[in-house]
XYZ file of C-alpha atoms in Angstrom:
50
model
C 0.000 0.000 0.000
C 2.697 2.432 1.005
C 4.756 1.550 -2.061
C 1.893 2.101 -4.501
C 0.900 5.397 -2.893
C 4.539 6.416 -3.033
C 4.521 5.757 -6.776
C 1.173 7.451 -7.239
C 2.150 10.787 -5.696
C 4.985 11.698 -8.111
C 2.883 10.736 -11.133
C 0.051 12.992 -9.992
C 2.533 15.812 -9.418
C 3.867 15.212 -12.912
C 0.347 15.324 -14.352
C -0.329 18.608 -12.554
C 2.941 19.994 -13.866
C 2.069 18.985 -17.425
C -1.383 20.548 -17.129
C 0.099 23.744 -15.712
C 2.763 23.861 -18.439
C 0.246 23.423 -21.249
C -2.027 26.041 -19.642
C 0.824 28.550 -19.455
C 1.795 27.797 -23.049
C -1.758 28.358 -24.255
C -2.021 31.629 -22.349
C 1.326 32.751 -23.802
C 0.174 31.924 -27.343
C -3.046 33.879 -26.811
C -1.076 36.860 -25.531
C 1.308 36.834 -28.492
C -1.628 36.508 -30.898
C -3.306 39.510 -29.286
C -0.073 41.499 -29.474
C 0.352 40.643 -33.161
C -3.242 41.681 -33.831
C -2.664 44.917 -31.928
C 0.487 45.672 -33.934
C -1.421 44.930 -37.135
C -4.177 47.348 -36.139
C -1.634 50.039 -35.275
C 0.052 49.564 -38.645
C -3.274 49.840 -40.470
C -4.201 52.986 -38.529
C -0.843 54.595 -39.267
C -1.216 53.723 -42.966
C -4.680 55.285 -43.034
C -3.287 58.474 -41.481
C -0.699 58.702 -44.260
């Protein structure tokens, strides 16, 4: 019992780490996409002003 629980704990920690890592990656991608869109909008606005 102790041995199996000992094995179970690290695997659950690993799963949580993987979930957290993928979540952070997704958030980072969304942020970069928003920044790119923002830069695009700024470029279009500056072109319209010219």
